[in-house]
Amino acid sequence: MFTVEPPVHREQGRHRALRHRDVSGGWLRPAVFGAMDGLVTNASLIAGVGGGGAANHTIALTGLAGLVAGAFSMATGEFISVTSQNDLTVAEVAVEELQHARNPQAEERELAEVFVNRGVAPELAEAVAQQISANPRQALAVHVREELGVDPDDLPSPWTAAGASFASFTVGALIPLLPYLIGFPAFVVALTLAGLAAFAGGAAVAQLTGRPALLGGLRQFALGALATGMTFVVGHVLGTHIS
């Protein structure tokens, strides 16, 4: 006997398909930044040392040193940066909480003004502000979101940012180094891999954010090529004069 799925299930399925992606986890920016930084940094190091006439062993050692140093540097920087930002946010939330404790009526009027400025009728804005202010924790959260532009209950994790940055930098930095690690030390191949990876990475990020993939890929390729090309020129010009 056939059964028919109730329409409400199909509607729920549609609703699930329309849910937004998580954009507040704090991983995307350090991951993208780390991958591109690792790729461009190591490609530029290899270009500079290779342009100066260094031996393959020296190029590989330079690339490995750049990978390790850069990955730990990026992770440390992201951890300290996010931790400092979170500490500042917590301090500002404490200031706002103190203001609520000292003068809740003024904070309620301020919240009503916020709603009025957003287009809500004054009477309705006052009623909404009064209802929200009946719960002190809810009122504090709303004030923080409106005045600081952050959600105090959803701050980014410094460990997530550091881990994403470390892993992505390592992957990006490995790409131009691969030919030297697998026993095929070809300078042109290393830079070609880096260029292809830069284009693919830029295109992928553009696709993820709803922009044209081709333009995103070309932009990232051009920026990487500029950095790599300048480093190659410096290494080629100065390589013979430094002993």
PDB file of C-alpha atoms in Angstrom:
ATOM      1  CA  MET A   1       0.000   0.000   0.000  1.00  0.00           C
ATOM      2  CA  PHE A   2       1.415   3.370  -1.012  1.00  0.00           C
ATOM      3  CA  THR A   3       1.805   6.187   1.495  1.00  0.00           C
ATOM      4  CA  VAL A   4       1.991   9.883   0.729  1.00  0.00           C
ATOM      5  CA  GLU A   5       4.420  12.051   2.621  1.00  0.00           C
ATOM      6  CA  PRO A   6       2.629  14.939   4.349  1.00  0.00           C
ATOM      7  CA  PRO A   7       3.290  18.321   2.727  1.00  0.00           C
ATOM      8  CA  VAL A   8       4.701  19.679   5.959  1.00  0.00           C
ATOM      9  CA  HIS A   9       7.706  17.354   5.608  1.00  0.00           C
ATOM     10  CA  ARG A  10       8.501  18.711   2.177  1.00  0.00           C
ATOM     11  CA  GLU A  11       8.216  22.231   3.513  1.00  0.00           C
ATOM     12  CA  GLN A  12      10.563  21.365   6.345  1.00  0.00           C
ATOM     13  CA  GLY A  13      13.021  19.935   3.830  1.00  0.00           C
ATOM     14  CA  ARG A  14      12.875  23.134   1.834  1.00  0.00           C
ATOM     15  CA  HIS A  15      13.425  25.138   4.977  1.00  0.00           C
ATOM     16  CA  ARG A  16      16.520  23.121   5.833  1.00  0.00           C
ATOM     17  CA  ALA A  17      17.906  23.674   2.345  1.00  0.00           C
ATOM     18  CA  LEU A  18      17.557  27.438   2.743  1.00  0.00           C
ATOM     19  CA  ARG A  19      19.448  27.707   5.999  1.00  0.00           C
ATOM     20  CA  HIS A  20      22.491  29.962   5.955  1.00  0.00           C
ATOM     21  CA  ARG A  21      26.021  28.674   6.274  1.00  0.00           C
ATOM     22  CA  ASP A  22      27.913  29.255   9.510  1.00  0.00           C
ATOM     23  CA  VAL A  23      29.879  32.494   9.075  1.00  0.00           C
ATOM     24  CA  SER A  24      30.684  33.181  12.717  1.00  0.00           C
ATOM     25  CA  GLY A  25      32.928  30.256  13.600  1.00  0.00           C
ATOM     26  CA  GLY A  26      36.134  32.260  13.165  1.00  0.00           C
ATOM     27  CA  TRP A  27      37.807  29.720  10.869  1.00  0.00           C
ATOM     28  CA  LEU A  28      37.263  31.004   7.317  1.00  0.00           C
ATOM     29  CA  ARG A  29      39.334  34.190   7.440  1.00  0.00           C
ATOM     30  CA  PRO A  30      42.444  32.635   9.065  1.00  0.00           C
ATOM     31  CA  ALA A  31      42.144  29.558   6.847  1.00  0.00           C
ATOM     32  CA  VAL A  32      42.019  31.572   3.616  1.00  0.00           C
ATOM     33  CA  PHE A  33      44.647  34.002   4.825  1.00  0.00           C
ATOM     34  CA  GLY A  34      46.929  31.188   6.012  1.00  0.00           C
ATOM     35  CA  ALA A  35      46.673  29.178   2.799  1.00  0.00           C
ATOM     36  CA  MET A  36      47.367  32.135   0.532  1.00  0.00           C
ATOM     37  CA  ASP A  37      50.100  33.455   2.797  1.00  0.00           C
ATOM     38  CA  GLY A  38      51.803  30.063   2.959  1.00  0.00           C
ATOM     39  CA  LEU A  39      51.605  29.644  -0.810  1.00  0.00           C
ATOM     40  CA  VAL A  40      52.854  33.124  -1.708  1.00  0.00           C
ATOM     41  CA  THR A  41      55.494  33.237   1.031  1.00  0.00           C
ATOM     42  CA  ASN A  42      57.128  29.948   0.153  1.00  0.00           C
ATOM     43  CA  ALA A  43      56.809  30.473  -3.597  1.00  0.00           C
ATOM     44  CA  SER A  44      58.501  33.849  -3.146  1.00  0.00           C
ATOM     45  CA  LEU A  45      61.227  32.366  -0.948  1.00  0.00           C
ATOM     46  CA  ILE A  46      61.933  29.658  -3.516  1.00  0.00           C
ATOM     47  CA  ALA A  47      61.881  32.227  -6.326  1.00  0.00           C
ATOM     48  CA  GLY A  48      64.240  34.550  -4.492  1.00  0.00           C
ATOM     49  CA  VAL A  49      66.739  31.887  -3.474  1.00  0.00           C
ATOM     50  CA  GLY A  50      66.472  30.107  -6.817  1.00  0.00           C
ATOM     51  CA  GLY A  51      66.853  33.379  -8.695  1.00  0.00           C
ATOM     52  CA  GLY A  52      70.070  33.966  -6.776  1.00  0.00           C
ATOM     53  CA  GLY A  53      71.519  30.711  -8.097  1.00  0.00           C
ATOM     54  CA  ALA A  54      71.226  28.636  -4.915  1.00  0.00           C
ATOM     55  CA  ALA A  55      71.587  24.863  -5.055  1.00  0.00           C
ATOM     56  CA  ASN A  56      68.513  22.645  -4.886  1.00  0.00           C
ATOM     57  CA  HIS A  57      69.433  21.541  -1.369  1.00  0.00           C
ATOM     58  CA  THR A  58      69.507  25.164  -0.223  1.00  0.00           C
ATOM     59  CA  ILE A  59      66.168  25.896  -1.893  1.00  0.00           C
ATOM     60  CA  ALA A  60      64.530  22.908  -0.205  1.00  0.00           C
ATOM     61  CA  LEU A  61      65.983  23.803   3.193  1.00  0.00           C
ATOM     62  CA  THR A  62      64.841  27.404   2.800  1.00  0.00           C
ATOM     63  CA  GLY A  63      61.339  26.255   1.871  1.00  0.00           C
ATOM     64  CA  LEU A  64      61.109  23.908   4.868  1.00  0.00           C
ATOM     65  CA  ALA A  65      62.360  26.591   7.232  1.00  0.00           C
ATOM     66  CA  GLY A  66      59.860  29.046   5.795  1.00  0.00           C
ATOM     67  CA  LEU A  67      57.048  26.520   6.195  1.00  0.00           C
ATOM     68  CA  VAL A  68      57.753  25.756   9.863  1.00  0.00           C
ATOM     69  CA  ALA A  69      58.497  29.340  10.866  1.00  0.00           C
ATOM     70  CA  GLY A  70      55.539  30.741   8.965  1.00  0.00           C
ATOM     71  CA  ALA A  71      53.023  28.177  10.240  1.00  0.00           C
ATOM     72  CA  PHE A  72      53.921  28.769  13.882  1.00  0.00           C
ATOM     73  CA  SER A  73      54.101  32.532  13.369  1.00  0.00           C
ATOM     74  CA  MET A  74      50.665  32.633  11.744  1.00  0.00           C
ATOM     75  CA  ALA A  75      49.111  30.428  14.431  1.00  0.00           C
ATOM     76  CA  THR A  76      50.634  32.495  17.234  1.00  0.00           C
ATOM     77  CA  GLY A  77      49.533  35.746  15.642  1.00  0.00           C
ATOM     78  CA  GLU A  78      45.968  34.531  15.131  1.00  0.00           C
ATOM     79  CA  PHE A  79      45.728  33.198  18.691  1.00  0.00           C
ATOM     80  CA  ILE A  80      46.975  36.436  20.243  1.00  0.00           C
ATOM     81  CA  SER A  81      44.877  38.579  17.907  1.00  0.00           C
ATOM     82  CA  VAL A  82      41.597  36.759  18.560  1.00  0.00           C
ATOM     83  CA  THR A  83      42.287  36.462  22.295  1.00  0.00           C
ATOM     84  CA  SER A  84      43.014  40.182  22.561  1.00  0.00           C
ATOM     85  CA  GLN A  85      39.859  41.048  20.623  1.00  0.00           C
ATOM     86  CA  ASN A  86      37.780  38.771  22.848  1.00  0.00           C
ATOM     87  CA  ASP A  87      39.322  40.282  25.992  1.00  0.00           C
ATOM     88  CA  LEU A  88      38.468  43.764  24.744  1.00  0.00           C
ATOM     89  CA  THR A  89      34.902  42.668  23.988  1.00  0.00           C
ATOM     90  CA  VAL A  90      34.487  41.151  27.456  1.00  0.00           C
ATOM     91  CA  ALA A  91      35.789  44.366  29.023  1.00  0.00           C
ATOM     92  CA  GLU A  92      33.329  46.474  27.043  1.00  0.00           C
ATOM     93  CA  VAL A  93      30.486  44.126  27.969  1.00  0.00           C
ATOM     94  CA  ALA A  94      31.434  44.631  31.627  1.00  0.00           C
ATOM     95  CA  VAL A  95      31.211  48.405  31.143  1.00  0.00           C
ATOM     96  CA  GLU A  96      27.784  48.037  29.558  1.00  0.00           C
ATOM     97  CA  GLU A  97      26.659  45.740  32.386  1.00  0.00           C
ATOM     98  CA  LEU A  98      27.742  48.336  34.940  1.00  0.00           C
ATOM     99  CA  GLN A  99      25.742  51.025  33.144  1.00  0.00           C
ATOM    100  CA  HIS A 100      22.676  48.789  33.205  1.00  0.00           C
ATOM    101  CA  ALA A 101      23.074  48.216  36.942  1.00  0.00           C
ATOM    102  CA  ARG A 102      23.491  51.930  37.713  1.00  0.00           C
ATOM    103  CA  ASN A 103      20.820  53.420  35.441  1.00  0.00           C
ATOM    104  CA  PRO A 104      18.491  50.850  33.874  1.00  0.00           C
ATOM    105  CA  GLN A 105      15.902  53.481  32.922  1.00  0.00           C
ATOM    106  CA  ALA A 106      18.395  55.422  30.823  1.00  0.00           C
ATOM    107  CA  GLU A 107      19.479  52.215  29.102  1.00  0.00           C
ATOM    108  CA  GLU A 108      15.848  51.365  28.355  1.00  0.00           C
ATOM    109  CA  ARG A 109      15.323  54.791  26.764  1.00  0.00           C
ATOM    110  CA  GLU A 110      18.511  54.352  24.785  1.00  0.00           C
ATOM    111  CA  LEU A 111      17.288  51.013  23.480  1.00  0.00           C
ATOM    112  CA  ALA A 112      13.964  52.553  22.467  1.00  0.00           C
ATOM    113  CA  GLU A 113      15.873  55.244  20.533  1.00  0.00           C
ATOM    114  CA  VAL A 114      17.791  52.534  18.709  1.00  0.00           C
ATOM    115  CA  PHE A 115      14.551  50.957  17.529  1.00  0.00           C
ATOM    116  CA  VAL A 116      13.121  54.344  16.522  1.00  0.00           C
ATOM    117  CA  ASN A 117      16.235  55.035  14.452  1.00  0.00           C
ATOM    118  CA  ARG A 118      15.628  51.715  12.715  1.00  0.00           C
ATOM    119  CA  GLY A 119      12.168  52.821  11.648  1.00  0.00           C
ATOM    120  CA  VAL A 120       9.976  51.511  14.474  1.00  0.00           C
ATOM    121  CA  ALA A 121       7.134  53.753  15.656  1.00  0.00           C
ATOM    122  CA  PRO A 122       8.020  55.491  18.971  1.00  0.00           C
ATOM    123  CA  GLU A 123       5.185  53.914  20.954  1.00  0.00           C
ATOM    124  CA  LEU A 124       6.009  50.445  19.704  1.00  0.00           C
ATOM    125  CA  ALA A 125       9.735  51.025  20.244  1.00  0.00           C
ATOM    126  CA  GLU A 126       9.119  51.981  23.868  1.00  0.00           C
ATOM    127  CA  ALA A 127       6.929  48.930  24.417  1.00  0.00           C
ATOM    128  CA  VAL A 128       9.525  46.587  22.891  1.00  0.00           C
ATOM    129  CA  ALA A 129      12.361  48.186  24.874  1.00  0.00           C
ATOM    130  CA  GLN A 130      10.343  47.848  28.067  1.00  0.00           C
ATOM    131  CA  GLN A 131       9.608  44.184  27.397  1.00  0.00           C
ATOM    132  CA  ILE A 132      13.237  43.390  26.573  1.00  0.00           C
ATOM    133  CA  SER A 133      14.489  45.309  29.614  1.00  0.00           C
ATOM    134  CA  ALA A 134      12.338  43.150  31.895  1.00  0.00           C
ATOM    135  CA  ASN A 135      15.030  40.491  31.457  1.00  0.00           C
ATOM    136  CA  PRO A 136      18.373  42.120  32.432  1.00  0.00           C
ATOM    137  CA  ARG A 137      20.554  39.519  30.674  1.00  0.00           C
ATOM    138  CA  GLN A 138      18.542  39.745  27.479  1.00  0.00           C
ATOM    139  CA  ALA A 139      18.635  43.547  27.625  1.00  0.00           C
ATOM    140  CA  LEU A 140      22.411  43.489  28.074  1.00  0.00           C
ATOM    141  CA  ALA A 141      22.859  41.137  25.109  1.00  0.00           C
ATOM    142  CA  VAL A 142      20.698  43.329  22.859  1.00  0.00           C
ATOM    143  CA  HIS A 143      22.587  46.485  23.879  1.00  0.00           C
ATOM    144  CA  VAL A 144      25.937  44.832  23.214  1.00  0.00           C
ATOM    145  CA  ARG A 145      24.837  43.677  19.766  1.00  0.00           C
ATOM    146  CA  GLU A 146      23.487  47.118  18.874  1.00  0.00           C
ATOM    147  CA  GLU A 147      26.326  49.206  20.306  1.00  0.00           C
ATOM    148  CA  LEU A 148      29.376  46.960  19.826  1.00  0.00           C
ATOM    149  CA  GLY A 149      28.177  44.913  16.863  1.00  0.00           C
ATOM    150  CA  VAL A 150      29.136  41.601  18.485  1.00  0.00           C
ATOM    151  CA  ASP A 151      27.341  38.682  20.082  1.00  0.00           C
ATOM    152  CA  PRO A 152      28.848  38.170  23.556  1.00  0.00           C
ATOM    153  CA  ASP A 153      27.674  34.541  23.549  1.00  0.00           C
ATOM    154  CA  ASP A 154      29.254  33.726  20.182  1.00  0.00           C
ATOM    155  CA  LEU A 155      32.806  35.048  20.270  1.00  0.00           C
ATOM    156  CA  PRO A 156      35.338  33.444  17.893  1.00  0.00           C
ATOM    157  CA  SER A 157      37.608  30.775  19.336  1.00  0.00           C
ATOM    158  CA  PRO A 158      41.326  31.657  19.356  1.00  0.00           C
ATOM    159  CA  TRP A 159      42.161  27.941  19.175  1.00  0.00           C
ATOM    160  CA  THR A 160      40.011  27.527  16.075  1.00  0.00           C
ATOM    161  CA  ALA A 161      41.640  30.528  14.414  1.00  0.00           C
ATOM    162  CA  ALA A 162      45.151  29.357  15.341  1.00  0.00           C
ATOM    163  CA  GLY A 163      44.529  25.790  14.206  1.00  0.00           C
ATOM    164  CA  ALA A 164      42.955  26.835  10.914  1.00  0.00           C
ATOM    165  CA  SER A 165      45.809  29.237  10.230  1.00  0.00           C
ATOM    166  CA  PHE A 166      48.504  26.685  11.092  1.00  0.00           C
ATOM    167  CA  ALA A 167      47.002  23.911   8.972  1.00  0.00           C
ATOM    168  CA  SER A 168      46.192  26.070   5.951  1.00  0.00           C
ATOM    169  CA  PHE A 169      49.589  27.804   5.957  1.00  0.00           C
ATOM    170  CA  THR A 170      51.292  24.405   6.041  1.00  0.00           C
ATOM    171  CA  VAL A 171      49.264  23.141   3.085  1.00  0.00           C
ATOM    172  CA  GLY A 172      49.839  26.308   1.083  1.00  0.00           C
ATOM    173  CA  ALA A 173      53.568  26.360   1.792  1.00  0.00           C
ATOM    174  CA  LEU A 174      53.970  22.693   0.839  1.00  0.00           C
ATOM    175  CA  ILE A 175      52.708  23.166  -2.717  1.00  0.00           C
ATOM    176  CA  PRO A 176      55.717  24.965  -4.262  1.00  0.00           C
ATOM    177  CA  LEU A 177      58.027  22.801  -2.139  1.00  0.00           C
ATOM    178  CA  LEU A 178      56.635  19.457  -3.334  1.00  0.00           C
ATOM    179  CA  PRO A 179      58.940  18.981  -6.363  1.00  0.00           C
ATOM    180  CA  TYR A 180      61.994  19.301  -4.123  1.00  0.00           C
ATOM    181  CA  LEU A 181      60.599  16.910  -1.497  1.00  0.00           C
ATOM    182  CA  ILE A 182      59.695  14.145  -3.949  1.00  0.00           C
ATOM    183  CA  GLY A 183      63.049  14.170  -5.737  1.00  0.00           C
ATOM    184  CA  PHE A 184      62.085  16.291  -8.757  1.00  0.00           C
ATOM    185  CA  PRO A 185      63.787  19.616  -7.971  1.00  0.00           C
ATOM    186  CA  ALA A 186      62.574  21.687 -10.912  1.00  0.00           C
ATOM    187  CA  PHE A 187      62.394  25.425 -10.261  1.00  0.00           C
ATOM    188  CA  VAL A 188      59.906  26.067 -13.085  1.00  0.00           C
ATOM    189  CA  VAL A 189      57.639  23.235 -11.944  1.00  0.00           C
ATOM    190  CA  ALA A 190      57.579  24.600  -8.396  1.00  0.00           C
ATOM    191  CA  LEU A 191      56.507  28.049  -9.543  1.00  0.00           C
ATOM    192  CA  THR A 192      53.980  26.580 -11.984  1.00  0.00           C
ATOM    193  CA  LEU A 193      52.372  24.577  -9.190  1.00  0.00           C
ATOM    194  CA  ALA A 194      52.249  27.697  -7.048  1.00  0.00           C
ATOM    195  CA  GLY A 195      50.582  29.678  -9.830  1.00  0.00           C
ATOM    196  CA  LEU A 196      47.967  27.000 -10.463  1.00  0.00           C
ATOM    197  CA  ALA A 197      47.263  26.685  -6.740  1.00  0.00           C
ATOM    198  CA  ALA A 198      46.911  30.454  -6.377  1.00  0.00           C
ATOM    199  CA  PHE A 199      44.397  30.562  -9.213  1.00  0.00           C
ATOM    200  CA  ALA A 200      42.460  27.569  -7.859  1.00  0.00           C
ATOM    201  CA  GLY A 201      42.422  28.977  -4.334  1.00  0.00           C
ATOM    202  CA  GLY A 202      41.229  32.381  -5.472  1.00  0.00           C
ATOM    203  CA  ALA A 203      38.536  30.819  -7.632  1.00  0.00           C
ATOM    204  CA  ALA A 204      37.351  28.567  -4.796  1.00  0.00           C
ATOM    205  CA  VAL A 205      37.065  31.450  -2.346  1.00  0.00           C
ATOM    206  CA  ALA A 206      35.231  33.556  -4.926  1.00  0.00           C
ATOM    207  CA  GLN A 207      32.812  30.700  -5.571  1.00  0.00           C
ATOM    208  CA  LEU A 208      32.242  30.280  -1.833  1.00  0.00           C
ATOM    209  CA  THR A 209      31.434  33.960  -1.402  1.00  0.00           C
ATOM    210  CA  GLY A 210      29.233  34.224  -4.509  1.00  0.00           C
ATOM    211  CA  ARG A 211      31.657  36.151  -6.728  1.00  0.00           C
ATOM    212  CA  PRO A 212      32.827  35.187 -10.243  1.00  0.00           C
ATOM    213  CA  ALA A 213      35.322  32.341  -9.901  1.00  0.00           C
ATOM    214  CA  LEU A 214      37.417  33.411 -12.895  1.00  0.00           C
ATOM    215  CA  LEU A 215      37.945  36.930 -11.587  1.00  0.00           C
ATOM    216  CA  GLY A 216      38.776  35.643  -8.117  1.00  0.00           C
ATOM    217  CA  GLY A 217      41.291  33.194  -9.511  1.00  0.00           C
ATOM    218  CA  LEU A 218      42.933  35.760 -11.784  1.00  0.00           C
ATOM    219  CA  ARG A 219      43.172  38.289  -8.971  1.00  0.00           C
ATOM    220  CA  GLN A 220      44.883  35.841  -6.638  1.00  0.00           C
ATOM    221  CA  PHE A 221      47.189  34.639  -9.412  1.00  0.00           C
ATOM    222  CA  ALA A 222      48.192  38.207 -10.302  1.00  0.00           C
ATOM    223  CA  LEU A 223      48.957  39.140  -6.688  1.00  0.00           C
ATOM    224  CA  GLY A 224      50.972  35.977  -6.151  1.00  0.00           C
ATOM    225  CA  ALA A 225      52.839  36.440  -9.423  1.00  0.00           C
ATOM    226  CA  LEU A 226      53.710  40.013  -8.466  1.00  0.00           C
ATOM    227  CA  ALA A 227      55.164  38.982  -5.107  1.00  0.00           C
ATOM    228  CA  THR A 228      57.026  36.008  -6.584  1.00  0.00           C
ATOM    229  CA  GLY A 229      58.318  38.002  -9.532  1.00  0.00           C
ATOM    230  CA  MET A 230      59.642  40.836  -7.374  1.00  0.00           C
ATOM    231  CA  THR A 231      61.402  38.387  -5.060  1.00  0.00           C
ATOM    232  CA  PHE A 232      62.941  36.588  -8.029  1.00  0.00           C
ATOM    233  CA  VAL A 233      64.290  39.876  -9.392  1.00  0.00           C
ATOM    234  CA  VAL A 234      65.787  40.809  -6.025  1.00  0.00           C
ATOM    235  CA  GLY A 235      67.386  37.380  -5.652  1.00  0.00           C
ATOM    236  CA  HIS A 236      68.718  37.408  -9.213  1.00  0.00           C
ATOM    237  CA  VAL A 237      70.171  40.913  -8.942  1.00  0.00           C
ATOM    238  CA  LEU A 238      71.664  40.602  -5.482  1.00  0.00           C
ATOM    239  CA  GLY A 239      72.520  36.890  -5.502  1.00  0.00           C
ATOM    240  CA  THR A 240      75.867  37.321  -7.185  1.00  0.00           C
ATOM    241  CA  HIS A 241      76.892  40.156  -4.822  1.00  0.00           C
ATOM    242  CA  ILE A 242      76.232  38.349  -1.537  1.00  0.00           C
ATOM    243  CA  SER A 243      78.645  35.682  -0.426  1.00  0.00           C
TER     244      SER A 243
END
